[in-house]
């Protein structure tokens, strides 16, 4: 496990250094955010890039196709390296670590808000303002959609999690019923 974390950190740090040197932190972050959302929404895409039987050139072509031809060379070269090194399974962790590095560099904290539907820009702004007041640092929200939580939201900031989802409430209720039975 420690080796995996070092691997993830190493790739994320290398990408961060290149993106910073090329003044492309924001572009790379936006592209990785799009990719992460695509991978979380499309089981087919995830399965395709993880499949060892599929040629690496096909995987690279598929990523260019889904990200678009205007994707920065930094992101494309990074993804090509990940595929060449057969590290696709670590990609979500590498992306999260890249987000952490960019946030630390900007003196910001990234809060992942998982909701059953996409949050409005107004709600994201309100949540960022409230969380920034609580954290004492600027908070940037990354919204992820997971219909399985039914309603409400889950906020994850580093290792801290606040589960205010309906699914979480059902789970707590079930635990309480089992304990009392």
C-alpha positions as YAML, in Angstrom:
chain: A
units: angstrom
residues:
- id: 1
  name: UNK
  ca: [0.00, 0.00, 0.00]
- id: 2
  name: UNK
  ca: [2.82, 2.39, 0.89]
- id: 3
  name: UNK
  ca: [4.44, 1.69, -2.48]
- id: 4
  name: UNK
  ca: [1.17, 2.55, -4.26]
- id: 5
  name: UNK
  ca: [0.94, 5.85, -2.35]
- id: 6
  name: UNK
  ca: [4.53, 6.70, -3.29]
- id: 7
  name: UNK
  ca: [3.77, 5.86, -6.92]
- id: 8
  name: UNK
  ca: [0.64, 8.03, -6.91]
- id: 9
  name: UNK
  ca: [2.47, 10.92, -5.23]
- id: 10
  name: UNK
  ca: [5.41, 10.62, -7.61]
- id: 11
  name: UNK
  ca: [3.30, 10.84, -10.74]
- id: 12
  name: UNK
  ca: [1.17, 13.68, -9.32]
- id: 13
  name: UNK
  ca: [4.25, 15.67, -8.24]
- id: 14
  name: UNK
  ca: [5.92, 15.22, -11.63]
- id: 15
  name: UNK
  ca: [2.79, 16.40, -13.43]
- id: 16
  name: UNK
  ca: [2.42, 19.32, -11.02]
- id: 17
  name: UNK
  ca: [6.02, 20.45, -11.61]
- id: 18
  name: UNK
  ca: [5.65, 20.33, -15.40]
- id: 19
  name: UNK
  ca: [2.27, 22.10, -15.36]
- id: 20
  name: UNK
  ca: [3.60, 24.78, -12.99]
- id: 21
  name: UNK
  ca: [6.71, 25.34, -15.13]
- id: 22
  name: UNK
  ca: [4.51, 25.75, -18.20]
- id: 23
  name: UNK
  ca: [1.98, 28.01, -16.39]
- id: 24
  name: UNK
  ca: [-0.73, 25.45, -17.10]
- id: 25
  name: UNK
  ca: [-1.90, 24.43, -13.63]
- id: 26
  name: UNK
  ca: [-5.48, 25.56, -14.28]
- id: 27
  name: UNK
  ca: [-5.74, 23.98, -17.74]
- id: 28
  name: UNK
  ca: [-4.37, 20.64, -16.59]
- id: 29
  name: UNK
  ca: [-6.59, 20.70, -13.50]
- id: 30
  name: UNK
  ca: [-9.69, 21.36, -15.61]
- id: 31
  name: UNK
  ca: [-8.77, 18.58, -18.05]
- id: 32
  name: UNK
  ca: [-8.11, 16.09, -15.25]
- id: 33
  name: UNK
  ca: [-11.39, 17.05, -13.60]
- id: 34
  name: UNK
  ca: [-13.23, 16.32, -16.85]
- id: 35
  name: UNK
  ca: [-11.42, 13.00, -17.19]
- id: 36
  name: UNK
  ca: [-12.20, 12.01, -13.61]
- id: 37
  name: UNK
  ca: [-15.89, 12.76, -14.15]
- id: 38
  name: UNK
  ca: [-15.91, 10.80, -17.41]
- id: 39
  name: UNK
  ca: [-14.26, 7.81, -15.74]
- id: 40
  name: UNK
  ca: [-16.69, 7.88, -12.81]
- id: 41
  name: UNK
  ca: [-19.74, 8.14, -15.09]
- id: 42
  name: UNK
  ca: [-18.67, 5.68, -17.79]
- id: 43
  name: UNK
  ca: [-17.96, 2.17, -16.66]
- id: 44
  name: UNK
  ca: [-17.29, 1.30, -20.29]
- id: 45
  name: UNK
  ca: [-14.49, 3.86, -20.60]
- id: 46
  name: UNK
  ca: [-12.95, 2.75, -17.32]
- id: 47
  name: UNK
  ca: [-13.11, -0.90, -18.35]
- id: 48
  name: UNK
  ca: [-11.68, -0.07, -21.78]
- id: 49
  name: UNK
  ca: [-8.57, 1.70, -20.47]
- id: 50
  name: UNK
  ca: [-8.02, -0.98, -17.80]
- id: 51
  name: UNK
  ca: [-8.35, -3.89, -20.22]
- id: 52
  name: UNK
  ca: [-4.91, -5.48, -20.75]
- id: 53
  name: UNK
  ca: [-6.01, -7.03, -24.07]
- id: 54
  name: UNK
  ca: [-6.57, -3.65, -25.70]
- id: 55
  name: UNK
  ca: [-3.55, -2.12, -27.40]
- id: 56
  name: UNK
  ca: [-2.08, 0.98, -25.73]
- id: 57
  name: UNK
  ca: [-2.43, 3.02, -28.92]
- id: 58
  name: UNK
  ca: [-6.19, 2.35, -28.92]
- id: 59
  name: UNK
  ca: [-6.42, 3.46, -25.29]
- id: 60
  name: UNK
  ca: [-4.50, 6.65, -26.04]
- id: 61
  name: UNK
  ca: [-6.73, 7.36, -29.04]
- id: 62
  name: UNK
  ca: [-9.85, 6.84, -26.95]
- id: 63
  name: UNK
  ca: [-8.66, 9.32, -24.32]
- id: 64
  name: UNK
  ca: [-7.90, 11.93, -26.98]
- id: 65
  name: UNK
  ca: [-11.37, 11.31, -28.40]
- id: 66
  name: UNK
  ca: [-13.20, 11.79, -25.08]
- id: 67
  name: UNK
  ca: [-11.09, 14.71, -23.85]
- id: 68
  name: UNK
  ca: [-11.05, 16.53, -27.15]
- id: 69
  name: UNK
  ca: [-8.34, 17.59, -29.55]
- id: 70
  name: UNK
  ca: [-7.79, 20.90, -27.72]
- id: 71
  name: UNK
  ca: [-6.39, 19.08, -24.66]
- id: 72
  name: UNK
  ca: [-2.99, 20.41, -23.60]
- id: 73
  name: UNK
  ca: [0.10, 18.52, -24.64]
- id: 74
  name: UNK
  ca: [1.06, 18.28, -20.96]
- id: 75
  name: UNK
  ca: [-2.10, 16.31, -20.13]
- id: 76
  name: UNK
  ca: [-1.86, 14.15, -23.25]
- id: 77
  name: UNK
  ca: [1.80, 13.29, -22.61]
- id: 78
  name: UNK
  ca: [1.02, 12.52, -18.98]
- id: 79
  name: UNK
  ca: [-1.86, 10.20, -19.92]
- id: 80
  name: UNK
  ca: [0.31, 8.51, -22.55]
- id: 81
  name: UNK
  ca: [2.95, 7.89, -19.87]
- id: 82
  name: UNK
  ca: [0.34, 6.48, -17.49]
- id: 83
  name: UNK
  ca: [-0.88, 4.08, -20.18]
- id: 84
  name: UNK
  ca: [2.64, 3.12, -21.26]
- id: 85
  name: UNK
  ca: [3.53, 2.37, -17.62]
- id: 86
  name: UNK
  ca: [0.23, 0.48, -17.12]
- id: 87
  name: UNK
  ca: [-0.81, 2.75, -14.23]
- id: 88
  name: UNK
  ca: [-4.41, 3.42, -15.36]
- id: 89
  name: UNK
  ca: [-5.85, 1.97, -12.15]
- id: 90
  name: UNK
  ca: [-3.99, 4.60, -10.11]
- id: 91
  name: UNK
  ca: [-5.30, 7.45, -12.26]
- id: 92
  name: UNK
  ca: [-8.11, 8.58, -9.87]
- id: 93
  name: UNK
  ca: [-5.64, 8.71, -6.97]
- id: 94
  name: UNK
  ca: [-3.06, 10.55, -9.06]
- id: 95
  name: UNK
  ca: [-5.69, 13.08, -10.13]
- id: 96
  name: UNK
  ca: [-6.81, 13.63, -6.52]
- id: 97
  name: UNK
  ca: [-3.21, 14.10, -5.42]
- id: 98
  name: UNK
  ca: [-2.63, 16.59, -8.26]
- id: 99
  name: UNK
  ca: [-5.69, 18.54, -7.05]
- id: 100
  name: UNK
  ca: [-4.26, 18.52, -3.51]
- id: 101
  name: UNK
  ca: [-0.90, 19.83, -4.75]
- id: 102
  name: UNK
  ca: [-2.47, 22.63, -6.77]
- id: 103
  name: UNK
  ca: [-4.71, 23.58, -3.86]
- id: 104
  name: UNK
  ca: [-1.79, 23.66, -1.42]
- id: 105
  name: UNK
  ca: [0.21, 25.76, -3.87]
- id: 106
  name: UNK
  ca: [-2.66, 28.26, -4.06]
- id: 107
  name: UNK
  ca: [-3.27, 28.08, -0.29]
- id: 108
  name: UNK
  ca: [-6.66, 26.54, -0.96]
- id: 109
  name: UNK
  ca: [-8.43, 23.45, 0.25]
- id: 110
  name: UNK
  ca: [-10.39, 21.24, -2.11]
- id: 111
  name: UNK
  ca: [-13.70, 19.95, -0.79]
- id: 112
  name: UNK
  ca: [-15.31, 17.11, -2.72]
- id: 113
  name: UNK
  ca: [-19.08, 17.39, -2.53]
- id: 114
  name: UNK
  ca: [-20.92, 14.30, -3.70]
- id: 115
  name: UNK
  ca: [-24.56, 14.89, -4.49]
- id: 116
  name: UNK
  ca: [-27.32, 13.00, -6.28]
- id: 117
  name: UNK
  ca: [-27.71, 15.83, -8.81]
- id: 118
  name: UNK
  ca: [-25.28, 18.50, -10.05]
- id: 119
  name: UNK
  ca: [-25.09, 21.49, -7.70]
- id: 120
  name: UNK
  ca: [-25.98, 24.94, -9.03]
- id: 121
  name: UNK
  ca: [-23.24, 27.56, -9.28]
- id: 122
  name: UNK
  ca: [-25.06, 29.61, -6.64]
- id: 123
  name: UNK
  ca: [-25.14, 26.70, -4.18]
- id: 124
  name: UNK
  ca: [-21.47, 25.91, -4.85]
- id: 125
  name: UNK
  ca: [-20.57, 29.56, -4.14]
- id: 126
  name: UNK
  ca: [-22.58, 29.57, -0.91]
- id: 127
  name: UNK
  ca: [-21.00, 26.30, 0.24]
- id: 128
  name: UNK
  ca: [-17.50, 27.54, -0.63]
- id: 129
  name: UNK
  ca: [-18.09, 30.71, 1.38]
- id: 130
  name: UNK
  ca: [-19.40, 28.81, 4.44]
- id: 131
  name: UNK
  ca: [-16.68, 26.16, 4.33]
- id: 132
  name: UNK
  ca: [-13.99, 28.83, 3.87]
- id: 133
  name: UNK
  ca: [-15.21, 30.57, 7.02]
- id: 134
  name: UNK
  ca: [-15.06, 27.28, 8.94]
- id: 135
  name: UNK
  ca: [-11.65, 26.21, 7.59]
- id: 136
  name: UNK
  ca: [-9.94, 29.59, 7.73]
- id: 137
  name: UNK
  ca: [-8.65, 28.98, 4.20]
- id: 138
  name: UNK
  ca: [-10.17, 29.42, 0.79]
- id: 139
  name: UNK
  ca: [-12.19, 26.33, -0.08]
- id: 140
  name: UNK
  ca: [-12.78, 25.22, -3.65]
- id: 141
  name: UNK
  ca: [-15.58, 22.71, -4.28]
- id: 142
  name: UNK
  ca: [-15.39, 19.86, -6.76]
- id: 143
  name: UNK
  ca: [-18.88, 18.47, -7.28]
- id: 144
  name: UNK
  ca: [-19.25, 14.79, -8.07]
- id: 145
  name: UNK
  ca: [-22.60, 13.24, -8.89]
- id: 146
  name: UNK
  ca: [-23.61, 9.86, -7.46]
- id: 147
  name: UNK
  ca: [-27.30, 9.06, -7.80]
- id: 148
  name: UNK
  ca: [-26.93, 6.19, -5.31]
- id: 149
  name: UNK
  ca: [-26.89, 8.63, -2.38]
- id: 150
  name: UNK
  ca: [-30.55, 9.41, -3.24]
- id: 151
  name: UNK
  ca: [-30.48, 12.96, -1.85]
- id: 152
  name: UNK
  ca: [-28.50, 15.28, 0.39]
- id: 153
  name: UNK
  ca: [-24.72, 15.38, 0.06]
- id: 154
  name: UNK
  ca: [-21.41, 14.05, 1.31]
- id: 155
  name: UNK
  ca: [-18.54, 16.48, 1.90]
- id: 156
  name: UNK
  ca: [-14.97, 15.15, 1.93]
- id: 157
  name: UNK
  ca: [-12.07, 17.43, 2.85]
- id: 158
  name: UNK
  ca: [-8.84, 15.44, 3.02]
- id: 159
  name: UNK
  ca: [-9.59, 12.58, 5.44]
- id: 160
  name: UNK
  ca: [-12.63, 14.23, 7.07]
- id: 161
  name: UNK
  ca: [-16.08, 13.20, 5.84]
- id: 162
  name: UNK
  ca: [-19.49, 14.70, 6.60]
- id: 163
  name: UNK
  ca: [-22.26, 12.40, 5.37]
- id: 164
  name: UNK
  ca: [-25.55, 14.27, 5.10]
- id: 165
  name: UNK
  ca: [-26.96, 11.97, 2.43]
- id: 166
  name: UNK
  ca: [-30.24, 10.10, 2.59]
- id: 167
  name: UNK
  ca: [-28.31, 6.89, 1.91]
- id: 168
  name: UNK
  ca: [-26.10, 7.67, 4.94]
- id: 169
  name: UNK
  ca: [-29.16, 8.34, 7.10]
- id: 170
  name: UNK
  ca: [-30.67, 4.99, 6.05]
- id: 171
  name: UNK
  ca: [-27.39, 3.25, 6.92]
- id: 172
  name: UNK
  ca: [-27.32, 4.89, 10.38]
- id: 173
  name: UNK
  ca: [-30.96, 3.96, 10.97]
- id: 174
  name: UNK
  ca: [-30.28, 0.35, 9.96]
- id: 175
  name: UNK
  ca: [-27.29, 0.18, 12.34]
- id: 176
  name: UNK
  ca: [-29.41, 1.55, 15.18]
- id: 177
  name: UNK
  ca: [-32.22, -0.97, 14.51]
- id: 178
  name: UNK
  ca: [-29.73, -3.86, 14.40]
- id: 179
  name: UNK
  ca: [-28.13, -2.72, 17.68]
- id: 180
  name: UNK
  ca: [-31.49, -2.48, 19.43]
- id: 181
  name: UNK
  ca: [-32.77, -5.84, 18.11]
...
